[in-house]
Amino acid sequence: MKRVTLLIATMLLSLSAISAQEVKNIIYLIGDGMGLSSVSMMMVENGYEATIFDKANNVALQKTYSADNRVTDSAASGTALATGHKTNNTFIGCTPDGKAVESLLDVAKAEGKATGVVVTTYLQHATPAAFYAHTESRHNYEIITEQLAGSSLDVAIGGGMEFFRRVYGDNIQNTIEKQGFSLAKELTDITQHNGDSRLLALLADWEVGSNQGTYLADATREALRILEHRGGDEGFVLMVEGSLIDGMGHANDAKAQQIEMQGFMGAIEVAVAYAAEHEDTLVVVTADHETGGLSIVSADANFNLSEQGVEYRWTTGGHSGAMIPIYLYGKKSEAINGIVENTDIASTLMELIR
Ligand SMILES: [Zn+2]
């Protein structure tokens, strides 16, 4: 009897060890301002051929409202997606009463994983900042810059050199190296980086820029290479943001948004290909909110007739409160299901790696 009990206990122990190891790597891709209409626009533009979104193993929907507004900004929604807490618009990485809360990347670090962020905008922008910073205003760029320099990130790739200049003057390289980062200023510096040290890549004064072709896909591939090296057996968590989809929504510019969507979809392709080769990897693709109130309407007033073309129409220069799709690929892609709060995503991802 004792031997049977011991055997069962051993089996249970090894089972729990297996489940703790189930998701080794998470690649979390956020299209800033990417609503379901942005995805639908790419489907229409692609002639209904399958896009990377069609290849998801599972989909869900999330509610984006913030603690103080039914229409969220990128700070509150970034905080929800990063930490699992609803907060007020403009708040970064803290609750409405100003209490700092840990992010998915903090949890990953505590579990021994390597962590990274890759963006097309400046690294101090609201969405990436929510993953490493804590401040009551997204506009506290100097504070956010100091928190980035002092962060435990293994890889950070994006723009934002100008804020470093304002805070550290001519001492940028020194300051960053003292914190244990190597500084990269060009994508080629990243390609040559062997991953033995942490890497901060400041590729532009402000945004890396729109219309950058394969930049986001290339940066994602390099980040994965470095994180795989640094994370070793413990794995990694990487956040990738298609940052400028939002700006093209604010500008109500469908053609420009399609270019940003293409760049973001290239990064998703890289992530999904990685997960196909590394079975213990989960890929989650979502957005922080919808921008522009985009809709796809019939160009012909009488839509009962055969089609005369479609038009992309915008209803606001701001954000909207529409629900946002979540696409999941790879390991544990069933973990997020149905209609959820934006905060449920980070909470679930934290559970999967704890
Ligand atoms: Zn916006």
Short mmCIF file of C-alpha atoms and ligand atoms in Angstrom, two decimals:
data_model
loop_
_atom_site.label_atom_id
_atom_site.label_comp_id
_atom_site.label_asym_id
_atom_site.label_seq_id
_atom_site.Cartn_x
_atom_site.Cartn_y
_atom_site.Cartn_z
CA MET A 1 0.00 0.00 0.00
CA LYS A 2 2.79 2.38 0.99
CA ARG A 3 4.60 1.60 -2.22
CA VAL A 4 1.46 2.35 -4.31
CA THR A 5 0.97 5.69 -2.47
CA LEU A 6 4.60 6.54 -3.11
CA LEU A 7 4.23 5.60 -6.76
CA ILE A 8 1.13 7.79 -7.16
CA ALA A 9 2.84 10.69 -5.36
CA THR A 10 5.85 10.38 -7.67
CA MET A 11 3.58 10.30 -10.73
CA LEU A 12 1.68 13.39 -9.53
CA LEU A 13 4.94 15.23 -8.88
CA SER A 14 6.30 14.47 -12.32
CA LEU A 15 2.94 15.43 -13.88
CA SER A 16 3.02 18.84 -12.19
CA ALA A 17 6.62 19.26 -13.32
CA ILE A 18 5.49 18.56 -16.89
CA SER A 19 2.57 21.02 -16.73
CA ALA A 20 4.83 23.75 -15.29
CA GLN A 21 7.05 23.24 -18.33
CA GLU A 22 4.17 23.20 -20.82
CA VAL A 23 4.61 26.73 -22.15
CA LYS A 24 8.28 27.58 -22.35
CA ASN A 25 8.10 30.59 -24.65
CA ILE A 26 5.43 33.23 -25.25
CA ILE A 27 5.43 35.62 -28.20
CA TYR A 28 2.82 38.31 -27.54
CA LEU A 29 2.08 40.51 -30.55
CA ILE A 30 0.02 43.69 -30.16
CA GLY A 31 -1.22 45.69 -33.15
CA ASP A 32 -1.79 49.15 -31.68
CA GLY A 33 -5.19 50.33 -32.93
CA MET A 34 -5.84 47.11 -34.90
CA GLY A 35 -9.58 46.47 -34.87
CA LEU A 36 -11.45 43.61 -36.50
CA SER A 37 -12.10 45.97 -39.45
CA SER A 38 -8.34 46.39 -39.97
CA VAL A 39 -8.00 42.60 -40.14
CA SER A 40 -11.08 42.42 -42.41
CA MET A 41 -9.57 45.09 -44.68
CA MET A 42 -6.47 42.92 -45.15
CA MET A 43 -8.74 39.94 -45.91
CA VAL A 44 -10.59 41.97 -48.60
CA GLU A 45 -7.31 43.34 -50.01
CA ASN A 46 -5.94 39.78 -50.14
CA GLY A 47 -8.92 38.61 -52.21
CA TYR A 48 -10.10 36.35 -49.35
CA GLU A 49 -6.98 34.20 -49.64
CA ALA A 50 -5.96 33.00 -46.18
CA THR A 51 -3.81 35.49 -44.26
CA ILE A 52 -1.76 34.69 -41.16
CA PHE A 53 -4.87 35.51 -39.08
CA ASP A 54 -6.79 32.65 -40.77
CA LYS A 55 -4.12 30.22 -39.60
CA ALA A 56 -4.86 30.76 -35.90
CA ASN A 57 -5.56 27.60 -33.88
CA ASN A 58 -8.07 29.50 -31.75
CA VAL A 59 -9.71 32.94 -31.56
CA ALA A 60 -11.40 34.92 -28.79
CA LEU A 61 -12.72 38.44 -28.19
CA GLN A 62 -11.70 40.96 -25.53
CA LYS A 63 -13.41 43.99 -23.96
CA THR A 64 -11.09 47.00 -23.91
CA TYR A 65 -12.79 49.61 -21.65
CA SER A 66 -10.51 51.17 -19.04
CA ALA A 67 -11.13 51.92 -15.33
CA ASP A 68 -12.31 55.47 -16.09
CA ASN A 69 -13.42 55.45 -19.73
CA ARG A 70 -15.49 53.19 -22.00
CA VAL A 71 -13.03 54.16 -24.75
CA THR A 72 -9.51 53.28 -23.62
CA ASP A 73 -6.21 54.91 -24.52
CA SER A 74 -3.03 52.92 -25.19
CA ALA A 75 -1.70 53.46 -21.65
CA ALA A 76 -4.65 51.89 -19.82
CA SER A 77 -5.08 49.11 -22.38
CA GLY A 78 -1.32 48.50 -22.50
CA THR A 79 -1.35 48.20 -18.70
CA ALA A 80 -4.27 45.74 -18.91
CA LEU A 81 -2.50 43.64 -21.56
CA ALA A 82 0.84 43.77 -19.69
CA THR A 83 -0.21 43.43 -16.03
CA GLY A 84 -3.78 42.12 -15.91
CA HIS A 85 -5.09 45.25 -14.14
CA LYS A 86 -7.63 47.79 -15.40
CA THR A 87 -6.44 51.35 -14.82
CA ASN A 88 -7.24 54.94 -15.79
CA ASN A 89 -6.41 56.34 -19.21
CA THR A 90 -2.82 57.71 -19.34
CA PHE A 91 -1.68 55.43 -16.42
CA ILE A 92 1.29 53.12 -17.10
CA GLY A 93 1.90 49.94 -15.09
CA CYS A 94 -0.04 51.06 -12.01
CA THR A 95 -3.59 50.86 -10.66
CA PRO A 96 -5.94 53.93 -10.47
CA ASP A 97 -4.62 54.62 -6.95
CA GLY A 98 -1.05 54.77 -8.28
CA LYS A 99 0.12 51.39 -6.97
CA ALA A 100 2.77 49.79 -9.22
CA VAL A 101 1.82 46.32 -10.48
CA GLU A 102 4.06 43.64 -11.98
CA SER A 103 3.92 42.86 -15.68
CA LEU A 104 4.02 39.57 -17.54
CA LEU A 105 7.69 40.32 -18.28
CA ASP A 106 8.42 40.80 -14.54
CA VAL A 107 6.80 37.41 -13.84
CA ALA A 108 8.75 35.82 -16.70
CA LYS A 109 12.01 37.25 -15.32
CA ALA A 110 11.22 35.91 -11.84
CA GLU A 111 10.70 32.48 -13.43
CA GLY A 112 14.19 32.65 -14.94
CA LYS A 113 13.07 33.49 -18.46
CA ALA A 114 14.62 36.02 -20.80
CA THR A 115 12.37 38.95 -21.77
CA GLY A 116 12.17 41.42 -24.64
CA VAL A 117 10.19 44.11 -26.45
CA VAL A 118 10.29 45.03 -30.14
CA VAL A 119 8.34 48.03 -31.49
CA THR A 120 8.08 50.31 -34.53
CA THR A 121 7.62 53.44 -32.41
CA TYR A 122 9.86 54.80 -29.64
CA LEU A 123 10.44 52.35 -26.78
CA GLN A 124 9.02 54.83 -24.25
CA HIS A 125 5.61 54.81 -25.96
CA ALA A 126 2.61 53.74 -23.86
CA THR A 127 2.28 50.09 -25.00
CA PRO A 128 5.91 48.97 -24.52
CA ALA A 129 6.25 51.18 -21.41
CA ALA A 130 3.38 49.30 -19.74
CA PHE A 131 5.59 46.18 -19.83
CA TYR A 132 8.54 47.67 -17.91
CA ALA A 133 7.56 51.05 -16.37
CA HIS A 134 5.28 52.43 -13.64
CA THR A 135 4.05 56.05 -13.72
CA GLU A 136 0.73 57.85 -13.57
CA SER A 137 1.28 59.60 -16.91
CA ARG A 138 2.34 58.12 -20.24
CA HIS A 139 3.79 61.59 -20.95
CA ASN A 140 6.45 61.28 -18.20
CA TYR A 141 8.92 60.30 -20.90
CA GLU A 142 12.04 61.12 -18.86
CA ILE A 143 10.87 58.89 -15.97
CA ILE A 144 9.96 56.14 -18.43
CA THR A 145 13.40 56.44 -20.09
CA GLU A 146 15.14 56.03 -16.72
CA GLN A 147 12.98 53.00 -15.95
CA LEU A 148 13.84 51.51 -19.35
CA ALA A 149 17.58 52.01 -18.71
CA GLY A 150 17.13 50.40 -15.27
CA SER A 151 14.92 47.56 -16.50
CA SER A 152 15.81 43.87 -16.55
CA LEU A 153 14.87 43.42 -20.23
CA ASP A 154 17.23 41.20 -22.19
CA VAL A 155 16.36 42.78 -25.54
CA ALA A 156 14.65 46.06 -26.43
CA ILE A 157 14.48 47.15 -30.07
CA GLY A 158 12.80 50.35 -31.32
CA GLY A 159 13.28 54.12 -31.47
CA GLY A 160 13.51 56.73 -28.72
CA MET A 161 17.13 57.94 -28.74
CA GLU A 162 15.96 61.56 -28.32
CA PHE A 163 14.55 60.90 -24.82
CA PHE A 164 17.85 59.25 -23.82
CA ARG A 165 19.66 62.37 -25.07
CA ARG A 166 17.41 64.59 -22.91
CA VAL A 167 18.00 62.49 -19.79
CA TYR A 168 21.65 61.45 -20.19
CA GLY A 169 23.13 64.03 -22.60
CA ASP A 170 26.44 62.73 -23.96
CA ASN A 171 26.49 59.90 -21.43
CA ILE A 172 24.03 57.57 -23.14
CA GLN A 173 26.46 54.81 -24.05
CA ASN A 174 28.16 54.92 -20.62
CA THR A 175 24.89 54.88 -18.71
CA ILE A 176 23.47 52.03 -20.73
CA GLU A 177 26.65 49.94 -20.48
CA LYS A 178 26.78 50.48 -16.71
CA GLN A 179 23.28 48.98 -16.57
CA GLY A 180 24.60 45.94 -18.42
CA PHE A 181 23.21 46.70 -21.88
CA SER A 182 25.08 46.79 -25.17
CA LEU A 183 23.88 49.69 -27.31
CA ALA A 184 22.87 49.14 -30.94
CA LYS A 185 22.08 51.97 -33.32
CA GLU A 186 21.55 50.00 -36.55
CA LEU A 187 19.82 46.74 -37.38
CA THR A 188 23.23 45.38 -38.49
CA ASP A 189 24.56 45.96 -34.92
CA ILE A 190 21.77 43.67 -33.73
CA THR A 191 22.53 41.00 -36.34
CA GLN A 192 26.13 40.91 -35.09
CA HIS A 193 25.16 40.75 -31.41
CA ASN A 194 25.85 37.25 -30.06
CA GLY A 195 23.44 37.52 -27.11
CA ASP A 196 26.08 37.23 -24.39
CA SER A 197 25.04 40.64 -23.04
CA ARG A 198 21.66 42.37 -22.83
CA LEU A 199 20.86 44.56 -25.84
CA LEU A 200 19.22 47.97 -26.09
CA ALA A 201 18.70 48.97 -29.73
CA LEU A 202 17.79 52.63 -30.27
CA LEU A 203 17.39 52.72 -34.04
CA ALA A 204 15.89 56.21 -34.39
CA ASP A 205 15.54 59.50 -32.52
CA TRP A 206 11.75 59.05 -32.43
CA GLU A 207 9.81 56.31 -34.21
CA VAL A 208 11.65 53.74 -36.27
CA GLY A 209 9.02 54.88 -38.73
CA SER A 210 6.15 53.72 -40.84
CA ASN A 211 6.59 52.06 -44.16
CA GLN A 212 9.69 50.20 -42.97
CA GLY A 213 9.11 47.10 -45.08
CA THR A 214 10.40 44.03 -43.27
CA TYR A 215 11.82 45.91 -40.25
CA LEU A 216 9.40 44.47 -37.69
CA ALA A 217 9.77 40.91 -39.03
CA ASP A 218 13.59 41.23 -39.09
CA ALA A 219 13.75 42.75 -35.59
CA THR A 220 11.43 40.01 -34.26
CA ARG A 221 13.64 37.29 -35.79
CA GLU A 222 16.78 38.82 -34.23
CA ALA A 223 15.07 39.23 -30.85
CA LEU A 224 14.00 35.57 -30.92
CA ARG A 225 17.58 34.50 -31.68
CA ILE A 226 18.99 36.54 -28.78
CA LEU A 227 16.23 35.54 -26.34
CA GLU A 228 16.61 31.85 -27.19
CA HIS A 229 20.32 32.18 -26.39
CA ARG A 230 19.76 34.11 -23.15
CA GLY A 231 16.72 32.17 -21.93
CA GLY A 232 18.28 28.74 -22.47
CA ASP A 233 16.22 25.92 -20.99
CA GLU A 234 13.96 28.38 -19.12
CA GLY A 235 12.72 30.03 -22.33
CA PHE A 236 11.53 33.59 -22.90
CA VAL A 237 8.63 36.01 -23.25
CA LEU A 238 8.75 38.56 -26.10
CA MET A 239 6.29 41.40 -26.74
CA VAL A 240 6.17 42.74 -30.31
CA GLU A 241 4.14 45.83 -31.18
CA GLY A 242 2.96 46.93 -34.61
CA SER A 243 2.88 50.42 -33.16
CA LEU A 244 1.87 52.62 -36.08
CA ILE A 245 -1.34 50.91 -37.19
CA ASP A 246 -2.93 53.26 -34.64
CA GLY A 247 -1.47 56.44 -36.16
CA MET A 248 -2.83 55.56 -39.60
CA GLY A 249 -6.23 55.01 -38.00
CA HIS A 250 -6.02 58.45 -36.33
CA ALA A 251 -5.13 59.86 -39.78
CA ASN A 252 -8.08 57.92 -41.32
CA ASP A 253 -5.65 56.66 -43.99
CA ALA A 254 -6.63 53.16 -45.14
CA LYS A 255 -3.76 52.72 -47.64
CA ALA A 256 -1.16 53.72 -45.02
CA GLN A 257 -2.77 51.41 -42.44
CA GLN A 258 -2.55 48.51 -44.90
CA ILE A 259 1.23 49.07 -45.11
CA GLU A 260 1.53 49.05 -41.30
CA MET A 261 -0.67 45.93 -41.15
CA GLN A 262 1.61 44.21 -43.70
CA GLY A 263 4.63 45.00 -41.52
CA PHE A 264 2.87 43.64 -38.42
CA MET A 265 1.67 40.53 -40.26
CA GLY A 266 5.28 39.87 -41.31
CA ALA A 267 6.24 39.78 -37.63
CA ILE A 268 3.32 37.42 -36.86
CA GLU A 269 4.56 35.11 -39.66
CA VAL A 270 8.00 35.00 -38.02
CA ALA A 271 6.45 34.23 -34.60
CA VAL A 272 4.12 31.51 -35.94
CA ALA A 273 6.98 29.91 -37.91
CA TYR A 274 9.05 29.89 -34.70
CA ALA A 275 6.20 28.23 -32.79
CA ALA A 276 5.85 25.60 -35.53
CA GLU A 277 9.52 24.68 -35.01
CA HIS A 278 9.42 24.98 -31.20
CA GLU A 279 6.39 23.08 -29.90
CA ASP A 280 6.54 24.61 -26.43
CA THR A 281 5.84 28.11 -27.79
CA LEU A 282 2.53 29.99 -27.53
CA VAL A 283 1.82 32.94 -29.88
CA VAL A 284 -0.89 35.44 -28.89
CA VAL A 285 -1.90 38.19 -31.34
CA THR A 286 -4.27 40.97 -30.32
CA ALA A 287 -4.66 44.76 -30.14
CA ASP A 288 -5.06 47.30 -27.37
CA HIS A 289 -8.12 48.95 -28.94
CA GLU A 290 -9.59 49.95 -32.30
CA THR A 291 -8.73 53.32 -33.86
CA GLY A 292 -10.71 55.36 -36.34
CA GLY A 293 -14.02 53.48 -36.17
CA LEU A 294 -13.19 51.85 -39.51
CA SER A 295 -15.98 50.15 -41.44
CA ILE A 296 -16.11 48.42 -44.80
CA VAL A 297 -19.18 49.58 -46.72
CA SER A 298 -20.65 49.07 -50.15
CA ALA A 299 -19.62 51.79 -52.57
CA ASP A 300 -23.05 51.42 -54.16
CA ALA A 301 -25.89 52.95 -52.17
CA ASN A 302 -28.03 49.97 -53.17
CA PHE A 303 -26.17 47.00 -51.73
CA ASN A 304 -28.88 44.62 -52.99
CA LEU A 305 -27.38 44.88 -56.47
CA SER A 306 -24.21 43.07 -57.49
CA GLU A 307 -21.17 44.71 -56.00
CA GLN A 308 -19.80 47.95 -57.38
CA GLY A 309 -16.81 48.00 -55.05
CA VAL A 310 -16.30 48.61 -51.34
CA GLU A 311 -15.08 51.65 -49.45
CA TYR A 312 -13.15 52.02 -46.22
CA ARG A 313 -14.91 54.65 -44.13
CA TRP A 314 -13.84 56.10 -40.80
CA THR A 315 -16.16 57.44 -38.13
CA THR A 316 -13.67 59.14 -35.75
CA GLY A 317 -10.15 60.50 -35.52
CA GLY A 318 -9.92 58.90 -32.09
CA HIS A 319 -10.30 55.40 -30.63
CA SER A 320 -13.48 53.32 -30.48
CA GLY A 321 -14.90 50.99 -27.84
CA ALA A 322 -15.37 47.98 -30.13
CA MET A 323 -14.34 44.52 -28.92
CA ILE A 324 -10.97 43.32 -30.19
CA PRO A 325 -10.07 39.88 -31.61
CA ILE A 326 -7.42 37.61 -30.07
CA TYR A 327 -5.64 35.04 -32.25
CA LEU A 328 -3.78 32.14 -30.64
CA TYR A 329 -1.27 29.76 -32.19
CA GLY A 330 0.74 26.82 -30.90
CA LYS A 331 1.08 25.45 -27.37
CA LYS A 332 -1.95 25.99 -25.10
CA SER A 333 -3.73 28.05 -27.76
CA GLU A 334 -6.96 26.89 -26.13
CA ALA A 335 -6.06 28.69 -22.88
CA ILE A 336 -7.92 31.89 -23.81
CA ASN A 337 -11.46 31.30 -25.00
CA GLY A 338 -14.75 33.07 -25.69
CA ILE A 339 -15.34 36.67 -24.62
CA VAL A 340 -12.83 37.90 -22.03
CA GLU A 341 -11.66 41.10 -20.36
CA ASN A 342 -8.43 42.58 -21.75
CA THR A 343 -6.97 41.92 -18.29
CA ASP A 344 -7.66 38.17 -18.56
CA ILE A 345 -4.98 37.75 -21.23
CA ALA A 346 -2.01 38.77 -19.05
CA SER A 347 -3.45 36.89 -16.05
CA THR A 348 -3.78 33.69 -18.08
CA LEU A 349 -0.30 34.05 -19.62
CA MET A 350 1.18 34.58 -16.14
CA GLU A 351 -0.53 31.39 -14.93
CA LEU A 352 0.88 29.44 -17.89
CA ILE A 353 4.50 30.29 -17.05
CA ARG A 354 4.33 30.24 -13.24
ZN ZN B 1 -4.20 55.98 -30.59
#
